[in-house]
Coordinates of C-alpha atoms (C1' of nucleotides) in Angstrom, one line a residue:
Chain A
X1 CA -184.2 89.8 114.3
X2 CA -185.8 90.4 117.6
X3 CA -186.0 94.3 118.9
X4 CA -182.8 95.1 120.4
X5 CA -182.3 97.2 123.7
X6 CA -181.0 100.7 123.5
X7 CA -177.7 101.0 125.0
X8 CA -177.2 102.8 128.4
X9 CA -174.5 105.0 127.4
X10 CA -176.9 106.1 124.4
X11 CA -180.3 106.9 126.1
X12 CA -180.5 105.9 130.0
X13 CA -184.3 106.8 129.8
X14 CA -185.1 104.3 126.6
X15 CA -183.0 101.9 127.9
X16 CA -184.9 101.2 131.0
X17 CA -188.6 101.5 128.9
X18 CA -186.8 98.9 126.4
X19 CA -186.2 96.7 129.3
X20 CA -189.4 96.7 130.8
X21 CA -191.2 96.0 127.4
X22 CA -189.1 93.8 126.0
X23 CA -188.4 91.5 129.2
X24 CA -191.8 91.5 129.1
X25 CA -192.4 93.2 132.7
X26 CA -194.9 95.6 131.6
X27 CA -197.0 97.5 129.0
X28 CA -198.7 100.2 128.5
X29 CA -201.6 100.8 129.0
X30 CA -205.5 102.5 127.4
X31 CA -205.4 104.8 130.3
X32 CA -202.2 107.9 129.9
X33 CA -200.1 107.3 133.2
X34 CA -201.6 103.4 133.9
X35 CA -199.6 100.3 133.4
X36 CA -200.2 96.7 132.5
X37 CA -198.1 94.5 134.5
X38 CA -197.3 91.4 132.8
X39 CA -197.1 88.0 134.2
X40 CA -193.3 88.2 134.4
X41 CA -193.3 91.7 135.9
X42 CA -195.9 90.6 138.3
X43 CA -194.3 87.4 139.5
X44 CA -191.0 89.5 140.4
X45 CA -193.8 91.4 142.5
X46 CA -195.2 88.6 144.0
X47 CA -192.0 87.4 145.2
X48 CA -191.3 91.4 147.2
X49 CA -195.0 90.8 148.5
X50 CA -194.0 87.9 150.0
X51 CA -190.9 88.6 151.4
X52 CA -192.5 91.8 153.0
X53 CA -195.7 90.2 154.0
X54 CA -193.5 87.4 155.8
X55 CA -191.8 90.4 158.0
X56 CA -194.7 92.5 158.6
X57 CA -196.6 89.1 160.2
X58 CA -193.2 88.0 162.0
X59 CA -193.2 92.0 163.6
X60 CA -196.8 91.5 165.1
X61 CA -198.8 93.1 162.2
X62 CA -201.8 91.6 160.3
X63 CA -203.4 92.0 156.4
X64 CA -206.5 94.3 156.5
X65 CA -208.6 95.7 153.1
X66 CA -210.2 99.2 153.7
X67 CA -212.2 100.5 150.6
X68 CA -210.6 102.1 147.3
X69 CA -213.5 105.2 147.2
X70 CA -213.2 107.6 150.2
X71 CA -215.7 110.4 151.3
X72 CA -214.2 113.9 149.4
X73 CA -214.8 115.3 153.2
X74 CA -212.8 113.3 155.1
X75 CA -209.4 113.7 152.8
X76 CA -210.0 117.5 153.9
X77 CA -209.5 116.5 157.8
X78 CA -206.1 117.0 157.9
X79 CA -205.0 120.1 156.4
X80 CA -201.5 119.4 155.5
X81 CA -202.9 116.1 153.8
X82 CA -205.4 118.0 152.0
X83 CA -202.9 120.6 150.5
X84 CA -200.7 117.5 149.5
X85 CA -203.1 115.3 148.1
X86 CA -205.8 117.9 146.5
X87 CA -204.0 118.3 143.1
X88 CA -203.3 114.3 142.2
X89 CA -207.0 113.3 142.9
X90 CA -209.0 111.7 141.1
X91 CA -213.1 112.1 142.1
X92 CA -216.0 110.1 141.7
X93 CA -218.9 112.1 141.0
X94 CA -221.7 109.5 139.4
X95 CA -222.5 106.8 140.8
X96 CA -225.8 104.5 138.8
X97 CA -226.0 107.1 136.5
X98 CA -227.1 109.6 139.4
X99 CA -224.9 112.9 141.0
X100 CA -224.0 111.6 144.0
X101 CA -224.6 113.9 147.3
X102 CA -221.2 113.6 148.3
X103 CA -217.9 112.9 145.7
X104 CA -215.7 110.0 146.4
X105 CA -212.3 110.1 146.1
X106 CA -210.2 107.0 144.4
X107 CA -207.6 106.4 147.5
X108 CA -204.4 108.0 146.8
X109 CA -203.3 106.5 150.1
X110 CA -205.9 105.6 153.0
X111 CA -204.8 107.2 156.2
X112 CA -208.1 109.0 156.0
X113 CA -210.7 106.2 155.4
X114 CA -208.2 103.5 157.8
X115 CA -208.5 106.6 160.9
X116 CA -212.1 107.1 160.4
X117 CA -212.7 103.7 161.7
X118 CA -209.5 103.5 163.9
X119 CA -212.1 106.1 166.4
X120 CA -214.6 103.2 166.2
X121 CA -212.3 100.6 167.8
X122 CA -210.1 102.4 170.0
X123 CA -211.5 103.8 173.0
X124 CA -209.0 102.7 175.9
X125 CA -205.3 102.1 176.1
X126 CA -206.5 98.1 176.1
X127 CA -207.3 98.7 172.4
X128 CA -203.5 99.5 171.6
X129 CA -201.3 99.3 169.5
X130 CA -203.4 98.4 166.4
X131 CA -200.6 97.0 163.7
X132 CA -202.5 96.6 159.9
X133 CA -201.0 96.4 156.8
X134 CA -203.0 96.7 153.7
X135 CA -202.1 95.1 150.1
X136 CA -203.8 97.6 147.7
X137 CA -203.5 100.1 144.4
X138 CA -204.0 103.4 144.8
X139 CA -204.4 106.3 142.4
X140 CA -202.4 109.3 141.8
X141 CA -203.2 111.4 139.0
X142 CA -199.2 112.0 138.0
X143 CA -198.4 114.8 135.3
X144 CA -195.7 112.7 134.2
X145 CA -195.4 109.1 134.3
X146 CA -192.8 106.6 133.8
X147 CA -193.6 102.5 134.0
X148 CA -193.5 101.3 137.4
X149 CA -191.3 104.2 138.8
X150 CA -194.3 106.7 138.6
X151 CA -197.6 105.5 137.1
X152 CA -201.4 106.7 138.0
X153 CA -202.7 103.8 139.4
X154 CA -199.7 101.7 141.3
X155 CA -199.6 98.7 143.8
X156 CA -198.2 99.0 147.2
X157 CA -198.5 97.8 150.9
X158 CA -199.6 100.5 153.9
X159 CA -199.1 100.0 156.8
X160 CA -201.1 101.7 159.3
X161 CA -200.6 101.5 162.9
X162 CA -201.9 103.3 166.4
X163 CA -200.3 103.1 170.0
X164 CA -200.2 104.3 172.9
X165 CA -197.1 106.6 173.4
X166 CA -195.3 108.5 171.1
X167 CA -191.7 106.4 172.1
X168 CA -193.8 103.8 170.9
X169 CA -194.9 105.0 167.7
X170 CA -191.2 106.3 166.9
X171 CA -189.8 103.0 167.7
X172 CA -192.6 101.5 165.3
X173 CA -191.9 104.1 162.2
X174 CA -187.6 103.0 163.1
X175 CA -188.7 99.1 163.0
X176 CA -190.7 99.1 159.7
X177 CA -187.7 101.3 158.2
X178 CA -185.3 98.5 159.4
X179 CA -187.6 95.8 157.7
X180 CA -187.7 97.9 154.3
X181 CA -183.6 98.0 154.4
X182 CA -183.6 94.6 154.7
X183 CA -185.8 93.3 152.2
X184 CA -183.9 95.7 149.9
X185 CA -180.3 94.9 150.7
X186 CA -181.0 91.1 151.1
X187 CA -183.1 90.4 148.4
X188 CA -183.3 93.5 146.1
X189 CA -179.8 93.5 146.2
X190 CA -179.9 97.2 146.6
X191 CA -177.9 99.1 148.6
X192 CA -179.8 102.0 150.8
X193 CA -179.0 104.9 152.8
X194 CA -181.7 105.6 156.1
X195 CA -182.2 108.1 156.5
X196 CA -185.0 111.3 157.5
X197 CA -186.5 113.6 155.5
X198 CA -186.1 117.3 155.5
X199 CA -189.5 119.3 156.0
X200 CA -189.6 120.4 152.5
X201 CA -189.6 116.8 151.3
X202 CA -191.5 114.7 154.3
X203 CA -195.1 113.1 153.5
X204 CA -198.2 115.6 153.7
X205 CA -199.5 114.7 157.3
X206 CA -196.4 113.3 159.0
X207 CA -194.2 114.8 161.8
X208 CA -191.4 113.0 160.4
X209 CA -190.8 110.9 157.5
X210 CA -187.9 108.3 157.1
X211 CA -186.9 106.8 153.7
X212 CA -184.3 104.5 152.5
X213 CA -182.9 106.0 149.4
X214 CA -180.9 103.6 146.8
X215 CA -178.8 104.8 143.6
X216 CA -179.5 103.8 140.3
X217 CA -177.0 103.0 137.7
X218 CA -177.2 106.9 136.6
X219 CA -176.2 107.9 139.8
X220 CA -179.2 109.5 140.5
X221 CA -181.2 108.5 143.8
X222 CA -184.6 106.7 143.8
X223 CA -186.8 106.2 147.1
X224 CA -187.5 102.8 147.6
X225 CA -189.6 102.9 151.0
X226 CA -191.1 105.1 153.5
X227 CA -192.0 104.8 157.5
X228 CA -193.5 108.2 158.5
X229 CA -194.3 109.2 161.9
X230 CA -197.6 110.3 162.2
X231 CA -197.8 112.1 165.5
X232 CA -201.4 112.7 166.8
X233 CA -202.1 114.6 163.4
X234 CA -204.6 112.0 162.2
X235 CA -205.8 111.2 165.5
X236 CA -206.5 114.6 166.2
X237 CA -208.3 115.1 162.6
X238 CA -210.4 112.3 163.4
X239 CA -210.7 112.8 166.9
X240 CA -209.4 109.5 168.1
X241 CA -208.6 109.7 171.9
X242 CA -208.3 107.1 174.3
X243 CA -208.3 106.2 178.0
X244 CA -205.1 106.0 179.4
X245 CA -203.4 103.9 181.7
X246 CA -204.0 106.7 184.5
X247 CA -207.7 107.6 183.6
X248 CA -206.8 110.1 181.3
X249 CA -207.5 111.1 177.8
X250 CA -204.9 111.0 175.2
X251 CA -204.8 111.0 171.2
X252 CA -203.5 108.3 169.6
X253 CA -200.3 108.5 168.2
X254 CA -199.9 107.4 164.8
X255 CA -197.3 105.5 161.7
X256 CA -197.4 104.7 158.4
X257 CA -195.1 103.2 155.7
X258 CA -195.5 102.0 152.2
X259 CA -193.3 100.7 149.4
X260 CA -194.4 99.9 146.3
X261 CA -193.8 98.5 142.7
X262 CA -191.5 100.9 142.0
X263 CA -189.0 98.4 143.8
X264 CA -189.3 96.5 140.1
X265 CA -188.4 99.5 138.5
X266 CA -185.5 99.7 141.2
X267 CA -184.4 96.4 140.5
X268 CA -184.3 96.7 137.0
X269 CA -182.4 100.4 137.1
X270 CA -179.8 99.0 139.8
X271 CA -178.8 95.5 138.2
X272 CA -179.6 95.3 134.5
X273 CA -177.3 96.0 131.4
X274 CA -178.0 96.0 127.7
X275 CA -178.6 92.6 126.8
X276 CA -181.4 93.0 129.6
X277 CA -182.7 92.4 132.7
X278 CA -180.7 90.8 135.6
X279 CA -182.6 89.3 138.4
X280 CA -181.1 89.4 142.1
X281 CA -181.5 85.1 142.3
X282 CA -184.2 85.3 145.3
X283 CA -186.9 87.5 143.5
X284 CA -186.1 85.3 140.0
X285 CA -189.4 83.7 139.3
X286 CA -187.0 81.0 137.7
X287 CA -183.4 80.7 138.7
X288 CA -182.5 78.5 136.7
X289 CA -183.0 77.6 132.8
X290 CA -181.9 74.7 131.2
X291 CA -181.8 75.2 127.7
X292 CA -181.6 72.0 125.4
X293 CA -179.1 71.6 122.3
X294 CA -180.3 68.7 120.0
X295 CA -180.5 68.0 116.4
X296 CA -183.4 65.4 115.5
X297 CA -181.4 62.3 115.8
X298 CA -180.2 63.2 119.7
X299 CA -183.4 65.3 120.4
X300 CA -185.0 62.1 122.7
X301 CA -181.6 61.8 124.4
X302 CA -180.8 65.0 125.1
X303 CA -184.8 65.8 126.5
X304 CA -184.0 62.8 128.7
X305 CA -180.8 63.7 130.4
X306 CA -182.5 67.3 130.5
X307 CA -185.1 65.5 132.8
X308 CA -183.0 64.0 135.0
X309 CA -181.1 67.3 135.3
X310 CA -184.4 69.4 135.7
X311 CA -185.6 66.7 138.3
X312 CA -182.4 66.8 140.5
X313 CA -182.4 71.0 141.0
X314 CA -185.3 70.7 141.9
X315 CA -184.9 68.8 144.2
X316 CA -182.1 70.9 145.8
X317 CA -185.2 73.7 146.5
X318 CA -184.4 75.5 143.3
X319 CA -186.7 76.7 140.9
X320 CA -185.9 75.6 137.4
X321 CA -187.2 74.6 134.2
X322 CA -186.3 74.0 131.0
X323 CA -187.0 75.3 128.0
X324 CA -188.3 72.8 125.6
X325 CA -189.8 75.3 122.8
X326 CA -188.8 73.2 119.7
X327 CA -189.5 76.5 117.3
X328 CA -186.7 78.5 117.6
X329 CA -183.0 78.0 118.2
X330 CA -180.5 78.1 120.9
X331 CA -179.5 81.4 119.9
X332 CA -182.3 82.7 119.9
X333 CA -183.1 81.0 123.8
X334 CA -179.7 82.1 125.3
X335 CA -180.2 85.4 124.3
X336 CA -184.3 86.0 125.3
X337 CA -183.8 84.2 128.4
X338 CA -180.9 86.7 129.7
X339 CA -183.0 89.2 128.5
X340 CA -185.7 88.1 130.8
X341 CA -182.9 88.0 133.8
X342 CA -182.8 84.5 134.4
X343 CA -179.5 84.5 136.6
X344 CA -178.2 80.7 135.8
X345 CA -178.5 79.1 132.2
X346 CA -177.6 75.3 131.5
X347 CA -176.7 74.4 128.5
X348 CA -176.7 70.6 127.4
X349 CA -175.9 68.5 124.0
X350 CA -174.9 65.7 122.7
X351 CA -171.1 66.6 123.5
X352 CA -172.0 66.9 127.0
X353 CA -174.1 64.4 126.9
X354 CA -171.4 62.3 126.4
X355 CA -169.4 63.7 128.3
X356 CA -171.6 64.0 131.2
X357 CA -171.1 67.4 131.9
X358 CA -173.3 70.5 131.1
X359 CA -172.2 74.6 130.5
X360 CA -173.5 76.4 133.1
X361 CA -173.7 80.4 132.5
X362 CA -174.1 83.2 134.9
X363 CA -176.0 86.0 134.2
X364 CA -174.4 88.9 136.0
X365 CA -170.7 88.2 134.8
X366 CA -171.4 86.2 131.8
X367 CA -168.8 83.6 133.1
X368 CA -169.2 80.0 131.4
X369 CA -168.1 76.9 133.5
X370 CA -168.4 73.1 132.1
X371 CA -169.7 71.1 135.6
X372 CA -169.8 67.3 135.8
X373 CA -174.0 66.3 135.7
X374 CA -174.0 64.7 139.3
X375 CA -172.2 68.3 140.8
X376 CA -175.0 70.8 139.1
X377 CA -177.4 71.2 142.1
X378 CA -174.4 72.0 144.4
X379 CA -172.8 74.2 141.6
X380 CA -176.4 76.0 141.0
X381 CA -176.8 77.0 144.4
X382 CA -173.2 77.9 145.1
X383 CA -173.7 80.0 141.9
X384 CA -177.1 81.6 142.6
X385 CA -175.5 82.4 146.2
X386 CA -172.6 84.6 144.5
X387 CA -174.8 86.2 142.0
X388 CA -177.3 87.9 145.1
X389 CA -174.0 88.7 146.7
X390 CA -172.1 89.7 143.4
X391 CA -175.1 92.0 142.5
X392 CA -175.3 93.3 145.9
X393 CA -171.8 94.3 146.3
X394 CA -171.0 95.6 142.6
X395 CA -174.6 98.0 143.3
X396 CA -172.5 98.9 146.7
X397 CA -169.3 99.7 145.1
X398 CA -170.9 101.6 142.1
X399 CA -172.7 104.2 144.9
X400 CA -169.3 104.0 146.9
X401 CA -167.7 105.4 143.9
X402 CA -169.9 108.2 143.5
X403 CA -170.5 109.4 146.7
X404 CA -168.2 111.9 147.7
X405 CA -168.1 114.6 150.4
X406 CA -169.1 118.1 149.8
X407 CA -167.8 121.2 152.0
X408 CA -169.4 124.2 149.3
X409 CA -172.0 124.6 147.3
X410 CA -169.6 125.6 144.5
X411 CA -168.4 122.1 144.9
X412 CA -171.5 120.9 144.9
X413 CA -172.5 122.4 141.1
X414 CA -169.3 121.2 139.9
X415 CA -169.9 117.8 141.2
X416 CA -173.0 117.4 139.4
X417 CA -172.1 119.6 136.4
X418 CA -172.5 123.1 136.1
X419 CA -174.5 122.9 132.6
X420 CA -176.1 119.3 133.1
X421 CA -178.8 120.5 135.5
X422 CA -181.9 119.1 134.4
X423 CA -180.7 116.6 131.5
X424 CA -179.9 112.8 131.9
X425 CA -176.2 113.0 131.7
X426 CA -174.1 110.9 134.4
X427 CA -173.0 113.6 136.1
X428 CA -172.4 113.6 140.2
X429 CA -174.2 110.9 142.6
X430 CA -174.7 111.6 145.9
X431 CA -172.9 114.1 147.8
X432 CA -172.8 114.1 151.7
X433 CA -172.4 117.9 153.4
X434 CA -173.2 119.6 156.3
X435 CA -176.9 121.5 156.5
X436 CA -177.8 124.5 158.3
X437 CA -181.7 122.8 158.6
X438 CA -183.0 125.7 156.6
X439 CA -185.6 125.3 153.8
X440 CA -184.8 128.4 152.3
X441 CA -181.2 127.2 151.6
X442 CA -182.0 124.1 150.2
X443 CA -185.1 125.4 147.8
X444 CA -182.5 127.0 146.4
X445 CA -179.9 124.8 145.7
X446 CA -183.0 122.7 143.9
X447 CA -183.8 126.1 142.2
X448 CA -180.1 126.0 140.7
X449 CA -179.1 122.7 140.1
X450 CA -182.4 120.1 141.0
X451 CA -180.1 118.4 143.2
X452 CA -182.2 118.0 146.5
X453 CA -181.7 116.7 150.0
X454 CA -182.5 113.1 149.9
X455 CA -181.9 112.3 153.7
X456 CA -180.7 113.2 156.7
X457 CA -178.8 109.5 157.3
X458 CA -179.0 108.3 160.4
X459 CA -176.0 107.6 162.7
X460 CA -174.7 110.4 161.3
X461 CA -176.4 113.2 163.2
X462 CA -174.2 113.2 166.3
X463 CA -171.7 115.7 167.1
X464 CA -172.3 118.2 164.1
X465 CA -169.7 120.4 164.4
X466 CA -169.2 122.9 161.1
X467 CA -170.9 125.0 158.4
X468 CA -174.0 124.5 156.4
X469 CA -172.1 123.8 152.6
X470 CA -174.5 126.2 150.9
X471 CA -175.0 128.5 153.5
X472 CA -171.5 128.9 155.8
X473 CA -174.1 129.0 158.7
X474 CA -173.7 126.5 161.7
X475 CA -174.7 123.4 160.8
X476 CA -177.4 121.1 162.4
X477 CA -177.6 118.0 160.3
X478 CA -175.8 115.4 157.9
X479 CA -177.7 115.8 154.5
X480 CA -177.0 113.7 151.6
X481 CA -177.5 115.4 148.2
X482 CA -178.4 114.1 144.9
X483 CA -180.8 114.1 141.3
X484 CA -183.8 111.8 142.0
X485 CA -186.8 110.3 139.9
Chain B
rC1 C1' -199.8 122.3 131.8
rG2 C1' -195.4 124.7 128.5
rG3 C1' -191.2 123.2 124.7
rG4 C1' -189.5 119.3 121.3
rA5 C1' -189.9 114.7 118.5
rC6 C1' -193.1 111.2 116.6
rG7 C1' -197.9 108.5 114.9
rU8 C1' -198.3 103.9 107.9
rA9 C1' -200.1 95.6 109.4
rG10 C1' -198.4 92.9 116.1
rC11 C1' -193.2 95.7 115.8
rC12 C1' -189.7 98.8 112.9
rU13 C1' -189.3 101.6 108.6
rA14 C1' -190.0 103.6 103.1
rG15 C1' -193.3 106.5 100.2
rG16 C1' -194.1 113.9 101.1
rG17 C1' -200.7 115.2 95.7
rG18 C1' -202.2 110.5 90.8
rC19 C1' -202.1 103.7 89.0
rU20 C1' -203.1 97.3 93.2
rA21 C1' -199.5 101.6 99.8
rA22 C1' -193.5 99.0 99.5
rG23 C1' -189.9 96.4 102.5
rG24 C1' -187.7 94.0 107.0
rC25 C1' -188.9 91.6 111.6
rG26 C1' -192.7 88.8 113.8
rC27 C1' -197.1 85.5 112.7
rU28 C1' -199.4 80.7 110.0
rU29 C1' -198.4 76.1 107.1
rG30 C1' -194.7 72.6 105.2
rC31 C1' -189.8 70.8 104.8
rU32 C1' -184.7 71.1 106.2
rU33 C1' -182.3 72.9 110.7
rU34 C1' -180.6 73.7 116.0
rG35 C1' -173.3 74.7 120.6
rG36 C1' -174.9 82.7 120.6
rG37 C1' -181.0 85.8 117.9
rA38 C1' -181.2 79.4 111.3
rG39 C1' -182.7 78.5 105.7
rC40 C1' -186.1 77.7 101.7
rA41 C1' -191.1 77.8 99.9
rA42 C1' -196.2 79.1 100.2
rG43 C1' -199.7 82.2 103.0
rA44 C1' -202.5 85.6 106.3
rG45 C1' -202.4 90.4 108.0
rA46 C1' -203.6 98.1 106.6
rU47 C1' -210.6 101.9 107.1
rC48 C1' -202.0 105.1 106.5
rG49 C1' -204.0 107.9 114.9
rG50 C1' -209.2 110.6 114.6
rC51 C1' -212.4 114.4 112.7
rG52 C1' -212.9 118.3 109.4
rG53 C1' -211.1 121.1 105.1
rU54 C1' -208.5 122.2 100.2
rU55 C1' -208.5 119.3 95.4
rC56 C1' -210.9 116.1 89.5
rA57 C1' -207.7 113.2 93.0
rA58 C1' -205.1 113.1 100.0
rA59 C1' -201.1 108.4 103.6
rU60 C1' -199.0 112.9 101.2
rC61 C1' -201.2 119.9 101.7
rC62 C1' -204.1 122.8 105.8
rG63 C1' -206.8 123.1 110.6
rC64 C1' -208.4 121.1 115.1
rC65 C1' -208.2 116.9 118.3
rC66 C1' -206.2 112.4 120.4
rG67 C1' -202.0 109.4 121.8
rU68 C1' -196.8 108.0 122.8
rC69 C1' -191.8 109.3 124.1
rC70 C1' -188.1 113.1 125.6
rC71 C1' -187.1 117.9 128.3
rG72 C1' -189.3 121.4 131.8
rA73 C1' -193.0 122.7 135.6
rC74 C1' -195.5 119.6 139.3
rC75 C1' -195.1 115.4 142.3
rA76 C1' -194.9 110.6 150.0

RNA sequence: CGGGACGUAGCCUAGGGGCUAAGGCGCUUGCUUUGGGAGCAAGAGAUCGGCGGUUCAAAUCCGCCCGUCCCGACCA
């Protein structure tokens, strides 16, 4: 019998690593912290690339590649950046088998290296904006690790940008945060709250960071994208001023925004149960399987009227194939092709065949339909249409469930279990409560419980009239609480 | 980096001082099969995580190290 996956209810945490290795997404890797991503992993990736990379051009930016080693003394530029950064990198110190005069660092994220040229190509207010994204890895060196949520060495997309005014560069950090809920909601199937950070949890370097936060199927909250607003922090650390429109020197004002893989590790933790993974339809790298049914004597008839099947969805503009591995049995197909998250399954025999229907399976409910042969494109893509809505909708209605508002910290605790702080029991989800704005106040609530401001969501700052729920001061903001990876 | 669990074939597990290290899955070959993880037969595959120690004898006992997972600290 093949390896089985560990049941949610059981072990959350194994559950998800049985996922990943046995849907063949990823794998460990010689390295403590680094991951091997696996073709089928990697094609799910592909697919968010190229949904992102299709927005990012259609929004005016273009695909740059600055260098993976950066000069030790420029990461120390920016002090916050520094302070953030110093204790996850990693340093190159030989290079050819000689000391080198100054250590490299491995990128852990390239504002440094990307502004250190920015000064060479902007002098005047002509030069603005500058809008580059860059595909890369980068290298953290993480305590703790889990595959594709937090590895060492991960893939990811930066975008870096300059302009002229700050409106400008608020509008652009707003714009890229808009893309990111999107390409989440649309095709990751995952709903997200926008929202900002609070100071204790914004980027190292940024005057304000903005995240869209998603929750996983243990109710705790995972950050799937980030659009900082960089002010004239890095400009100023790199000295990059320009000419303005009136003959006077400015800084440059500054964004930057990333996701990364961790949105596989999002999909997987939102959508998938225990027979496996379940694919939103439009990051599938299949769609569709069509797994054969034959004994010897109907195997040539049954191949054929696969063909014909196989060559009609594909022709509708899905992407299909069929599984024609003669060495193990049905069984044994239905059962590793849900666990790699195909979302529809055909089935055809010699009864259907004859009949000149085929089974057609969903992977997110389970549901089993017969379907005349000539209506299967049409029933596909009606099908593959409900699944990236069914999976969307079910992920909104689990976090609708468990979110619930919060007017005390007392409530708060018992929300997310007095006793359960720190262990993986399904306790709470997110809570949503007034904020005084102090850090104080909400260092510790994470001291007593680890749940932790995840955002301040937007279009809900207006009008805050009340007390802080852990504090009773006057409240400033809208905070919404939770447990997060 | 602290606490815990674990490390025996590609995977899972048995054996806890002594004889050729056992079984299941998977793999190879052949035949029969194929509507929810098929059957039979014959094979291949292990310096028992590493190093050192105790002993006539170590997978087994001891020490150190390494690695993986879980919990914690830390972490855009």
């Amino acid at each position: 019998m093949a390896e089985k996956i560990t049941p949610r209810s059981v072990d959350y945490s194994q559950w998800y690593i049985d996922i990943v290795i046995n849907a063949k997404l990823a794998d460990y890797s010689p390295v403590k912290g680094c991951m091997v991503i696996r073709p089928h992993g990697y094609a799910i990736w592909e697919r968010i690339q190229a949904e992102m990379d299709r927005r990012f051009k259609e929004t005016g930016h273009q695909n740059a590649y600055f260098p993976l080693l950066i000069p030790m003394s420029f990461m120390k530029k920016e002090a916050e950046h520094v302070e953030g950064f110093a204790p996850e990198l990693a340093v190159v110190t030989i290079g050819g088998g000689e000391e080198l005069e100054e250590p490299l660092c491995i990128r852990p994220t390239s504002e440094t290296i990307i502004w250190s040229k920015y000064k060479d190509w902007i002098q005047s207010w002509r030069d603005l904006p500058i809008l580059i994204n860059q595909w890369a890895n980068v290298l953290r060196w993480e305590k703790r690790t889990r595959l594709f949520l937090r590895t060492a060495e991960f893939l990811w997309q930066e975008g870096h940008t300059a302009h002229e005014t700050e409106a400008e560069a608020v509008e652009e950090t707003l714009k890229m945060l808009e893309v990111y809920r999107d390409v989440c909601e649309r095709h990751l199937c995952l709903p997200v709250i926008a929202g900002l950070k609070s100071e204790a949890e914004k980027f190292a370097g940024a005057v304000q960071t903005y995240c869209i936060e998603a929750m996983m199927q243990d109710k705790k909250a995972l950050q799937a994208g980030t659009s900082h607003f960089l002010g004239q922090n890095f400009a100023k650390a790199f000295d990059v001023q320009f000419q303005t429109r009136d003959g006077k020197l400015d800084h440059v004002w500054a964004t930057s925004w990333g996701t990364s893989t961790r949105l596989v590790g999002a999909i997987i933790m939102a959508h998938s149960d225990d027979k496996g993974l379940v694919l939103p339809p439009s990051l599938a790298p299949e769609e569709l399987v069509i797994v054969p049914i034959y004994k010897n004597e109907t195997k040539a008839a049954v191949l054929a009227y696969g063909d014909q099947l196989l060559a009609a969805i594909k022709a509708a503009g899905i992407r299909a194939v069929m599984d024609t591995d003669d060495s193990s049995s049905p069984g044994w197909k239905f059962a590793e092709w849900e666990m790699r998250g195909t979302p529809v399954r055909v089935e055809i025999g010699p009864r259907d065949l004859e009949a000149g229907k085929v089974m057609m399976a969903r992977r997110d409910t389970g549901e089993k339909v017969p379907v005349e042969a000539a209506a299967v494109p049409a029933k596909a893509r009606e099908l593959l249409d409900a699944i990236q809505k069914n999976l969307f909708e079910r992920a909104r209605a689990f976090r609708d469930e468990n979110t619930r508002k919060v007017a005390s910290k007392a409530e708060i605790l018992e929300f997310y279990g007095a006793d359960s702080a720190g262990t993986a029991a399904a306790h709470g989800g997110f809570a949503e409560g007034l904020w005084c704005g102090s850090r104080t106040c909400e260092a510790a609530l994470k001291a007593e419980s680890k749940v932790t401001i995840r955002c301040l969501p937007l279009g809900k700052q207006e009008d805050i009239s009340g007390k802080c729920c852990l504090c009773g001061e006057p409240a400033k903001h809208t905070a919404v609480f939770a447990r997060n990876y």
